[in-house]
Each structure stands twice: as C-alpha cells, then as structure tokens.
mmCIF file of C-alpha atoms in Angstrom:
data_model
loop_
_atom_site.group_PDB
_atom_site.id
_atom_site.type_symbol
_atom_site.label_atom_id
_atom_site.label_comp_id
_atom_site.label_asym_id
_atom_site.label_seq_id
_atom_site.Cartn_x
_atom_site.Cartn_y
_atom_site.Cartn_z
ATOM 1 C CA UNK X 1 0.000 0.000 0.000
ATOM 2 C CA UNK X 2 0.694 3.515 -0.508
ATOM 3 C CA UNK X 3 2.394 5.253 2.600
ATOM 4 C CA UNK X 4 1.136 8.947 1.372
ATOM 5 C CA UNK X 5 -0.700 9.465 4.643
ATOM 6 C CA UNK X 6 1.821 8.621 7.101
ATOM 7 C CA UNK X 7 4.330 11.137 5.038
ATOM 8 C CA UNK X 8 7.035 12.542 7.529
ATOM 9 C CA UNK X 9 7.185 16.161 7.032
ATOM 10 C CA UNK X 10 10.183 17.648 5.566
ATOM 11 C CA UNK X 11 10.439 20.959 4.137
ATOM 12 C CA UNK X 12 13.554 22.978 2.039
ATOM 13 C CA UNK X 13 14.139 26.119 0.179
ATOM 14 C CA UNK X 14 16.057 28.220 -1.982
ATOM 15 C CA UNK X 15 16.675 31.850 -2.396
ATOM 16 C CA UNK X 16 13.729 33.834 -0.939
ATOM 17 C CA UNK X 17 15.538 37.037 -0.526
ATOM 18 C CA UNK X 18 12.576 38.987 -2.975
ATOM 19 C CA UNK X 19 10.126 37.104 -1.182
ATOM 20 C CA UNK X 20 7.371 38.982 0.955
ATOM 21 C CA UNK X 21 5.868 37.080 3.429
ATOM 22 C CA UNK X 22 3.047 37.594 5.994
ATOM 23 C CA UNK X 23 2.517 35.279 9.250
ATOM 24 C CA UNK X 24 -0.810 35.020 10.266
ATOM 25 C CA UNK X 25 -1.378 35.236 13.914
ATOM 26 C CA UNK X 26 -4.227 34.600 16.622
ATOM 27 C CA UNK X 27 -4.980 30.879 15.223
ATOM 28 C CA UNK X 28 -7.729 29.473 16.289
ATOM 29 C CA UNK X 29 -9.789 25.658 16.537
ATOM 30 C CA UNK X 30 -12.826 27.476 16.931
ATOM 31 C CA UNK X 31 -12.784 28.903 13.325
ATOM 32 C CA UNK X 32 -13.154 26.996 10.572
ATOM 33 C CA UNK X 33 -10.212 28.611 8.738
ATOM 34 C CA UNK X 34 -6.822 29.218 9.756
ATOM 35 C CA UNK X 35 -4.281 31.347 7.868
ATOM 36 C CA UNK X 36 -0.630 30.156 8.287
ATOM 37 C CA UNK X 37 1.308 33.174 6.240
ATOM 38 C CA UNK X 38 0.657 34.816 2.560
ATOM 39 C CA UNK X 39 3.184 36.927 0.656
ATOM 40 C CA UNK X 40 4.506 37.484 -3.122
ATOM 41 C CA UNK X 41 7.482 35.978 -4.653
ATOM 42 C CA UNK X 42 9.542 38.371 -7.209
ATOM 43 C CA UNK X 43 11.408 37.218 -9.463
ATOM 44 C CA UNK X 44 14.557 34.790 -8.035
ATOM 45 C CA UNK X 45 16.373 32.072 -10.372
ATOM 46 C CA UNK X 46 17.510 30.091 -7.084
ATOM 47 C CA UNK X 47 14.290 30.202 -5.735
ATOM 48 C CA UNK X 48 12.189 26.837 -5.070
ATOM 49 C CA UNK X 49 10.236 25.226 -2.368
ATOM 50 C CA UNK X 50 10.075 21.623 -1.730
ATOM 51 C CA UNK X 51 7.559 20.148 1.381
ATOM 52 C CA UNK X 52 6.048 16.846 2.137
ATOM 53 C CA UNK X 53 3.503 15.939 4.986
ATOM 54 C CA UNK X 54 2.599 19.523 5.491
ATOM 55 C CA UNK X 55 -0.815 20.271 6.950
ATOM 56 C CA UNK X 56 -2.022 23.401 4.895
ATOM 57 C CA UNK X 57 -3.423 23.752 1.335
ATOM 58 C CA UNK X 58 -1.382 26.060 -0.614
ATOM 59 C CA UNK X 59 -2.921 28.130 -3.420
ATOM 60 C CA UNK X 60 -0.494 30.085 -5.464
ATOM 61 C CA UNK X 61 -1.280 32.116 -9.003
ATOM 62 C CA UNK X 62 1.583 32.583 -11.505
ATOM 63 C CA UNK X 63 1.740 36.333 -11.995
ATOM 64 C CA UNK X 64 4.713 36.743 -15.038
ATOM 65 C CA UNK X 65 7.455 33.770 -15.699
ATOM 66 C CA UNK X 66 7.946 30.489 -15.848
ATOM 67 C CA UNK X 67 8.623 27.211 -13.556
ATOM 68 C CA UNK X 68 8.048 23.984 -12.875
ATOM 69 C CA UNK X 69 6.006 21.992 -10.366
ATOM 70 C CA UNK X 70 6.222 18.089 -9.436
ATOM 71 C CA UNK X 71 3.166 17.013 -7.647
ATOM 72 C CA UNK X 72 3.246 13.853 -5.870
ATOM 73 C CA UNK X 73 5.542 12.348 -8.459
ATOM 74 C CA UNK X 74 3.312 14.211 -11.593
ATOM 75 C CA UNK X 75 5.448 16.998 -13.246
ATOM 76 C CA UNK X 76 3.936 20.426 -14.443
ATOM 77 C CA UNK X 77 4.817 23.186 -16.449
ATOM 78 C CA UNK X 78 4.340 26.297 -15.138
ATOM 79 C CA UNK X 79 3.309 30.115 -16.753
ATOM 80 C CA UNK X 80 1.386 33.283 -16.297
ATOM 81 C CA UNK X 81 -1.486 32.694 -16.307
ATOM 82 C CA UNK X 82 -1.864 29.347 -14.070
ATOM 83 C CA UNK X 83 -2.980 28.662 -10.872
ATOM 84 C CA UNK X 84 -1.884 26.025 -8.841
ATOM 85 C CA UNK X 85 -3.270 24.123 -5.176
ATOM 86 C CA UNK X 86 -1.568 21.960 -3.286
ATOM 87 C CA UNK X 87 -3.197 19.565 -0.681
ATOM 88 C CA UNK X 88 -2.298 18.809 2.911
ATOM 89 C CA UNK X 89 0.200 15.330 3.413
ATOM 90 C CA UNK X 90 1.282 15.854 -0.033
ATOM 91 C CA UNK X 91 5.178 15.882 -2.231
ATOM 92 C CA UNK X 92 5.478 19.152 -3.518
ATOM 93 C CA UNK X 93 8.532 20.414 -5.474
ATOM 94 C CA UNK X 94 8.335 23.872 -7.275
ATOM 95 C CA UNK X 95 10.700 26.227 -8.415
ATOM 96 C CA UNK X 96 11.935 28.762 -10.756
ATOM 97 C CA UNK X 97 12.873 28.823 -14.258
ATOM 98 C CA UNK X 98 16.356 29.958 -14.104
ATOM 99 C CA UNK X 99 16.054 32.448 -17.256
ATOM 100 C CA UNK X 100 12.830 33.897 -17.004
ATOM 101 C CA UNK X 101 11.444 33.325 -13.166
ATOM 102 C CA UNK X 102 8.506 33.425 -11.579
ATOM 103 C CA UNK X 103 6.340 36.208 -9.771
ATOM 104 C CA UNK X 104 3.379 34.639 -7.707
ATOM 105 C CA UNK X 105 0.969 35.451 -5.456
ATOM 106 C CA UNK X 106 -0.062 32.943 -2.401
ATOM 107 C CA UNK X 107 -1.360 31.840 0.660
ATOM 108 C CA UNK X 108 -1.170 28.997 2.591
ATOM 109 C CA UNK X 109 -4.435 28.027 5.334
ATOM 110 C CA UNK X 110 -5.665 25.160 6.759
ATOM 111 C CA UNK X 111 -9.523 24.174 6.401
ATOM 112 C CA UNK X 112 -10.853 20.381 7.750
ATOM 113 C CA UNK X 113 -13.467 20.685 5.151
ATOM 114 C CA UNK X 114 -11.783 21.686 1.906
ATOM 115 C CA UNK X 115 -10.748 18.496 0.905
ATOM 116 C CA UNK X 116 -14.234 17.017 0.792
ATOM 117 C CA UNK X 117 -15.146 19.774 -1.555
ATOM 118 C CA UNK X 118 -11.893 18.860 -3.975
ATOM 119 C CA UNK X 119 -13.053 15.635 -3.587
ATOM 120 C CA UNK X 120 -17.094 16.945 -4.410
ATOM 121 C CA UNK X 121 -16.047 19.195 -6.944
ATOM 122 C CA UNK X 122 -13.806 16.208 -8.779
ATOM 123 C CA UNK X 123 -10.231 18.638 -8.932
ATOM 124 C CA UNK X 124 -8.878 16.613 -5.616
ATOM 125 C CA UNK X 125 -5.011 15.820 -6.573
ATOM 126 C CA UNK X 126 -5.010 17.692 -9.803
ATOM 127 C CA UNK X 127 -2.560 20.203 -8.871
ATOM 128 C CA UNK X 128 -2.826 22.876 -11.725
ATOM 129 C CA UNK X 129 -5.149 24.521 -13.603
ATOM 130 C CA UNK X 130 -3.507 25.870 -16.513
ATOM 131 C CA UNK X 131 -5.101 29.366 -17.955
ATOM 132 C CA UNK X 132 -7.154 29.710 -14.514
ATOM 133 C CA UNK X 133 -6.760 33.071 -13.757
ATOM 134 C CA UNK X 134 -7.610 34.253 -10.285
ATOM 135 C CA UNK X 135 -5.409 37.021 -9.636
ATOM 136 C CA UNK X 136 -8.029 39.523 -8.565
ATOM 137 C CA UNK X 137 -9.342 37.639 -5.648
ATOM 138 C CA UNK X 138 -5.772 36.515 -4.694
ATOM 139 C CA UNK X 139 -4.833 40.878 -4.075
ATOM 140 C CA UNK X 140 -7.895 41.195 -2.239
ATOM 141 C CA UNK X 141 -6.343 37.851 -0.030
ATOM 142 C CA UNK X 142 -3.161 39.464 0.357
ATOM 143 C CA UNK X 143 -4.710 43.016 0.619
ATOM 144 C CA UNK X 144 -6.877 41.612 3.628
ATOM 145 C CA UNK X 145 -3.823 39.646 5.310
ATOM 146 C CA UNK X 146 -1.609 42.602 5.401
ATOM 147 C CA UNK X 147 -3.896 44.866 6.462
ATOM 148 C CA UNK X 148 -4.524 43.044 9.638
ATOM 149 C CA UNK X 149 -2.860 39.608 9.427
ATOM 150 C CA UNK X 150 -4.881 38.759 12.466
ATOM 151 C CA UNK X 151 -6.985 35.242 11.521
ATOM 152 C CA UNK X 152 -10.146 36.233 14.040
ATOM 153 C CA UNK X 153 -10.490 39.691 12.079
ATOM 154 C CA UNK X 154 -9.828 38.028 8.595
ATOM 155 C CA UNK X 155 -10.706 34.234 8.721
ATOM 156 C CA UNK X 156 -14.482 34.720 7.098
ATOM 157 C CA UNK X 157 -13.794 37.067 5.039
ATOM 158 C CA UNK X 158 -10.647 35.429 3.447
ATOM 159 C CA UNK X 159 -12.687 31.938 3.635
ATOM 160 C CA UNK X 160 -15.855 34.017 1.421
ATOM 161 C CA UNK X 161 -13.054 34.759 -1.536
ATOM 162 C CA UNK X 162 -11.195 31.176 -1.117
ATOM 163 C CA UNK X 163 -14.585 29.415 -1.513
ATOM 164 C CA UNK X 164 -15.812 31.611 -4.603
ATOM 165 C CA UNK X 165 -12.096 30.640 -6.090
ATOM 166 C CA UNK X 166 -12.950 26.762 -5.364
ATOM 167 C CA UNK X 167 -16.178 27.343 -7.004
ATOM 168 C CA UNK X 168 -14.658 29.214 -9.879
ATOM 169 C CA UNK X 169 -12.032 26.232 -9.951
ATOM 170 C CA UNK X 170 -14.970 23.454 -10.188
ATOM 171 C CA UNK X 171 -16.817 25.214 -13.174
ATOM 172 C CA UNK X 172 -13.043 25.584 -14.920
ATOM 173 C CA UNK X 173 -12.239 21.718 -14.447
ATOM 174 C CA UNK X 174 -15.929 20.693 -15.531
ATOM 175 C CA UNK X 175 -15.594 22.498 -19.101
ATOM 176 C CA UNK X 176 -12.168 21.144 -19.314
ATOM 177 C CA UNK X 177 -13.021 17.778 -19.034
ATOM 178 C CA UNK X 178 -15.859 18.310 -21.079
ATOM 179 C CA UNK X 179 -14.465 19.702 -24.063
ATOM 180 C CA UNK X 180 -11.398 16.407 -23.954
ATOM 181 C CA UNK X 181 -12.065 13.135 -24.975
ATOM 182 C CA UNK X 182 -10.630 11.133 -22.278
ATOM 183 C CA UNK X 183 -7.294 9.126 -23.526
ATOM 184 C CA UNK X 184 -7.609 5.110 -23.609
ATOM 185 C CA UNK X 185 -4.788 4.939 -21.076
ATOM 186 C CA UNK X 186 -6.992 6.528 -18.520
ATOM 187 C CA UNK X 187 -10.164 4.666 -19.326
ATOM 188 C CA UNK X 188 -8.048 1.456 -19.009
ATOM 189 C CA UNK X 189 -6.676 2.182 -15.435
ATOM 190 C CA UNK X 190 -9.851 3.206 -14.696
ATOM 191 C CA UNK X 191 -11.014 -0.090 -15.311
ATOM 192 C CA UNK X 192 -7.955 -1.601 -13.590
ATOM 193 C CA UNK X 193 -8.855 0.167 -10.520
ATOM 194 C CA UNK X 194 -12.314 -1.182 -10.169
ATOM 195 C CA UNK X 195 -12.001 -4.464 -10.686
ATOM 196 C CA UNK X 196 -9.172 -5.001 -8.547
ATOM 197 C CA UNK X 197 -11.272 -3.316 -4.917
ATOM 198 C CA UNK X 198 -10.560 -6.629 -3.545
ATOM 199 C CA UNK X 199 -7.295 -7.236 -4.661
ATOM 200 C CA UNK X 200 -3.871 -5.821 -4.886
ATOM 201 C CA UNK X 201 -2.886 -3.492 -7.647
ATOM 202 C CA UNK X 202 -0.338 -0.974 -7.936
ATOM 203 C CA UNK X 203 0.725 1.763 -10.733
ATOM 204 C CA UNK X 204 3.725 -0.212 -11.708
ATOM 205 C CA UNK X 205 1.091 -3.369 -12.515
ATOM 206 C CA UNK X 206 -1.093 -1.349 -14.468
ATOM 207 C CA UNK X 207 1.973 -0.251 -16.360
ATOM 208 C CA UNK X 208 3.192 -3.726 -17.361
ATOM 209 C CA UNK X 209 -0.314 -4.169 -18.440
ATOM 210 C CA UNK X 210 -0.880 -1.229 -20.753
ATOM 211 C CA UNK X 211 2.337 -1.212 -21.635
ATOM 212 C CA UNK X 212 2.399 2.563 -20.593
ATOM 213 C CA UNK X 213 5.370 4.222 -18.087
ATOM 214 C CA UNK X 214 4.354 5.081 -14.844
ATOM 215 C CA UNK X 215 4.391 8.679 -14.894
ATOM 216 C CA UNK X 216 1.952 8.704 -18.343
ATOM 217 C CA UNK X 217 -0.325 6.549 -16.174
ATOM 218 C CA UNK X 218 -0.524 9.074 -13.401
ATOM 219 C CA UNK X 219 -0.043 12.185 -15.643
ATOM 220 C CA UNK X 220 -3.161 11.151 -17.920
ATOM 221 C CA UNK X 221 -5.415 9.714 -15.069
ATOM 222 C CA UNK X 222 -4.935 13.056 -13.517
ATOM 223 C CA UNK X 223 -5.774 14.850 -16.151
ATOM 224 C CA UNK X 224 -9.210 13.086 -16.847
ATOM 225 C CA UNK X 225 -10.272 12.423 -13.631
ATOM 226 C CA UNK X 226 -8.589 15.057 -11.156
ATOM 227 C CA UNK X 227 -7.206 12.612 -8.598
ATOM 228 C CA UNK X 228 -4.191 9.976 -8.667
ATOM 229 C CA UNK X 229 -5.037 6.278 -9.384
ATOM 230 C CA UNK X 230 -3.726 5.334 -5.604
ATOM 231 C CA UNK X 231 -6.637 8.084 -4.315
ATOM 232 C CA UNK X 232 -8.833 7.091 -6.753
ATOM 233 C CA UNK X 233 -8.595 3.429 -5.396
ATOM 234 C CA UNK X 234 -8.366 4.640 -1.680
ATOM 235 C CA UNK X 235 -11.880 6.515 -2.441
ATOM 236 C CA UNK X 236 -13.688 3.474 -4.265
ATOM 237 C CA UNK X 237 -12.179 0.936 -0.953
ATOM 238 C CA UNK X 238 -13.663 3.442 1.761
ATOM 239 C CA UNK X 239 -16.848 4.129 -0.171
ATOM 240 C CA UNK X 240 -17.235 -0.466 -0.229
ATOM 241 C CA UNK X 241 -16.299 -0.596 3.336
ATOM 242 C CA UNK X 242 -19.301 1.561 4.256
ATOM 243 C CA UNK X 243 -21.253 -0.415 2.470
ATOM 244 C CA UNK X 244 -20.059 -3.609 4.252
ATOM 245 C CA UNK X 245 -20.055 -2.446 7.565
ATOM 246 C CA UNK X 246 -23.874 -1.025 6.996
ATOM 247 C CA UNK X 247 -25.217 -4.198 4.955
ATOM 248 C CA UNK X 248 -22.592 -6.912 6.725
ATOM 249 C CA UNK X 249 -21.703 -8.259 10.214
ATOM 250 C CA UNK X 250 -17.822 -9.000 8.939
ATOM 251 C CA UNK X 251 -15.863 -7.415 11.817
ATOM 252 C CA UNK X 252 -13.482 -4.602 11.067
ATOM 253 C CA UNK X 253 -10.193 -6.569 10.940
ATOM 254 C CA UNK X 254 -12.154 -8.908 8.090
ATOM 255 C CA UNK X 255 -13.115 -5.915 5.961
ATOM 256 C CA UNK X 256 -9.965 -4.463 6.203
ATOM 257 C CA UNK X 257 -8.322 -8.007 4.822
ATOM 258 C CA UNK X 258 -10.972 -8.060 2.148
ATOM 259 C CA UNK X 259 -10.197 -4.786 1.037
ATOM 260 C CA UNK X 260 -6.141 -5.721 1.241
ATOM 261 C CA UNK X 261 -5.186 -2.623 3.419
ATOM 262 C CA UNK X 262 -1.999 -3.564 5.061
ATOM 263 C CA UNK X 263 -3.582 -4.306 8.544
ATOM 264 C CA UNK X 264 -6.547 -3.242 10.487
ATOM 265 C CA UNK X 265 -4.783 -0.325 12.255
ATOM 266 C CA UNK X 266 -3.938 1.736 8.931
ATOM 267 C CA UNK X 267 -7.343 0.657 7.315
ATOM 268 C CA UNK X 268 -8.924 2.412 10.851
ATOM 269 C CA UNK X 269 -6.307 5.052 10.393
ATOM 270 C CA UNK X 270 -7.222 6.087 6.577
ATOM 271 C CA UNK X 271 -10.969 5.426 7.244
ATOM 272 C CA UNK X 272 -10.903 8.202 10.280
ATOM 273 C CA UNK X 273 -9.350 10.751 8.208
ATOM 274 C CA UNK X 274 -12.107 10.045 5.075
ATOM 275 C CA UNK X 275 -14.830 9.849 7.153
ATOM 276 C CA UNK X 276 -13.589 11.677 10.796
ATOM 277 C CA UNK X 277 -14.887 8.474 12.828
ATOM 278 C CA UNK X 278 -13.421 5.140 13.114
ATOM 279 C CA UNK X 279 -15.279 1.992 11.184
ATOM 280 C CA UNK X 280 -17.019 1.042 14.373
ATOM 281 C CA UNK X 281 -18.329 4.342 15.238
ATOM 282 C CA UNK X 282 -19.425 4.653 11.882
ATOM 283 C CA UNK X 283 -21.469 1.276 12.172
ATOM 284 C CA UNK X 284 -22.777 1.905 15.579
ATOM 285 C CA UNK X 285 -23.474 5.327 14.166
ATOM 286 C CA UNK X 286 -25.576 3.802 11.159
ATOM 287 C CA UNK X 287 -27.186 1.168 13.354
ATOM 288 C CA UNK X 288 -28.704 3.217 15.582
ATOM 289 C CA UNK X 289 -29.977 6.006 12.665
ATOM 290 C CA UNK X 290 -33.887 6.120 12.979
ATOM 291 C CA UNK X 291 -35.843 4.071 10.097
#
C-alpha cells in the first residue's frame, strides 16, 4: 500500500531574498479557517520550495514567468497565467525557471473541510489549472492579510473569496473535461482500478499491463479524472467498506483483509481521516440512525 498518509514532514528552500511574506497570527480551533502566512514571490532564479507531509493547502497564481512543479511524483509546467493548489500530506517540489522566473501570489491556510469539496467538486489531486486566472481575488487575499494579518479579524472574510475561487475552480475543471475526450490509457486504469477493490494493484502493474510508463499513467489519469489512481482506489475501498459495515456483520479486521489494506490499524487510520470516525463508530453510528 501507498504510505502517502503517514508522510514525515520535511520541508527545504532556496533563495527567498525577494520574497514577501506575511505570518498570520491569533490561530484558532474554533474557526473553521486558519491562515498560516501569505506573501509574493519576485522574481529569483535560485528560488524553489520543496515540502512533504505539510498540513495546509497552498494556493499560489503565476503572476509573469515560468517554472516547474512536481506534484506527488506528476510533473507540471508552469506560466502566467496558471494557478496552482496543493493539498495537505502531499510531495510538492516547485521552483523557478532559471532564465525567465517566476512572480506569484499565495497563501497557505488550513480548512478540515476543503478536501471534501476537492473531492465533491472532482479537482482533488489535480494540482494545476492551466489558464485559470484568479489574480483579482488573490490581491484582495493578500490586501486583507496585510492589512490586519490577524486570523479572528480576517478568517471569514478570506474563507468568502477562497470558496468563490474553489467554485470558480470546479466550473473551470468541468468544461475542461468536457471539451477532452478522455485518452484510452486513462479509461483502461480506470477499469484496472475497479475491478481489482478486492485485490492488490499498484501503478507499476497497471503499467506492465498497458504497456504505458508510470508517470503517463498518473499524468493522464490526472488529467481526466482530477485525482491519482492510488486516491482514486483509496476513495472506491472506503466508499465499499461503508457499504459492508452497513449491509454486513464482517468485523473490522475482516473488511480491512478483504479490502487488502496492510492491517486493520492503517485501514482504521485512513478510514478516520475520510470519514472523521473510526469503522465502528461509523457502524454503531448507522445502526442506531432512525428508520
């Protein structure tokens, strides 16, 4: 199984001397948004970030320049012009094109409940959105966050503009898809993927069986369906385990073998953070639901 959610954290950088950067202060578990820091990035040739197992979603729009992104393992090409968000407990590499760097503009917050609407809104673990161009509502972020980087004055109103940029992000994706024929390589893992919820699969099978490297895999599936093939298959497990422990009396450790997660205690682990209970609560939870 994929480790992805028991990441260590790690985090390096380059130049960041042009860099303006704003911490957010006066966190808070009673809000439902917290701001860690936002800034702008000028123009540096040395300058890149790298970060796994990090806690915050990261949105960041390409102002002028170029780069380059790798996204759990997927590598992007970045301009003016795109828009880019990163996901909590994820590999992120991005830096500068040495000739003609980037300027950006960013902020990094945590929310519990954005990642259900990625996952709603079918854009979880795409990464970039090329030609998305939300630079207006990312000033009025930063505008807000230096006025008074102080989260209890700014959390809702920050949250408002971040949640009209997801929306805007969800109706971009949706005619994207819409207007590309999805390849064969990504209708084939797709396939893959469900028929194997009961038994082992991994990227580099599907690759000896299309014939297709690794990375095209995960770049095309990506593309077409806005999440990796391992989240994809996490997502389709978790959704059949629900089912069985609703319609079934298998215990836990049973279901967990069934649907080959490594041992009970991760399949607990990865079903807590989908669903924010454990499988029994969510039975008990179900079983005692009025008819």
């Amino acid at each position: 199984m994929d480790t992805n959610n028991f990441m260590q954290e790690y985090f390096r950088m380059g130049e960041r001397s042009k860099e303006e950067l704003i911490y957010v202060f006066n966190k808070s578990d009673a809000l439902p948004l917290n701001i860690d820091c936002a800034g702008i990035t000028d123009p540096m040739p040395g300058y890149f970030i790298e970060r796994g197992g990090a806690r915050f979603f990261v949105f960041e729009q390409v102002l002028e320049g170029k780069g380059t992104l790798i996204y759990n393992g997927v590598k992007h090409e970045l301009s003016a012009g795109d828009f880019y968000c990163l996901e909590p407990n994820t590999r992120q590499h991005y830096y500068s094109d040495a000739k003609d760097p980037m300027k950006k503009i960013w902020i990094n917050f945590y929310c519990d409940f954005f990642s259900a609407a990625f996952e709603a809104m079918h854009i979880a673990g795409t990464g970039v959105f090329h030609g998305f161009n939300a630079a207006d509502k990312m000033t009025q972020i930063y505008s807000l966050v230096k006025r008074s980087p102080d989260n209890e004055a700014i959390a809702y109103p920050v949250m408002n503009i971040l949640f009209s940029i997801l929306s805007d992000l969800g109706r971009f994706a949706g005619r994207e898809r819409e207007t590309v024929k999805i390849s064969e390589t990504a209708k084939q893992t797709k396939f893959l993927l469900n028929e194997s919820l009961t038994k082992k699969i991994s990227v580099e099978d599907i690759s000896a069986k299309l014939y297709k490297s690794k990375s095209q895999i995960n770049r095309d599936f990506v593309k077409y369906y806005g999440t990796t093939p391992y989240k994809y298959l996490l997502d389709r497990r978790i959704e059949l385990a629900k089912f069985m422990l609703v319609n079934t009396n298998m215990p836990v450790m049973e279901i967990s073998d069934a649907l080959v997660f490594a041992d009970e205690h991760y399949f607990c682990t990865i079903f807590k953070e989908k669903c924010g209970m454990t499988p029994g609560q969510f039975r008990q939870s179900r079983s005692e639901a009025p008819l």
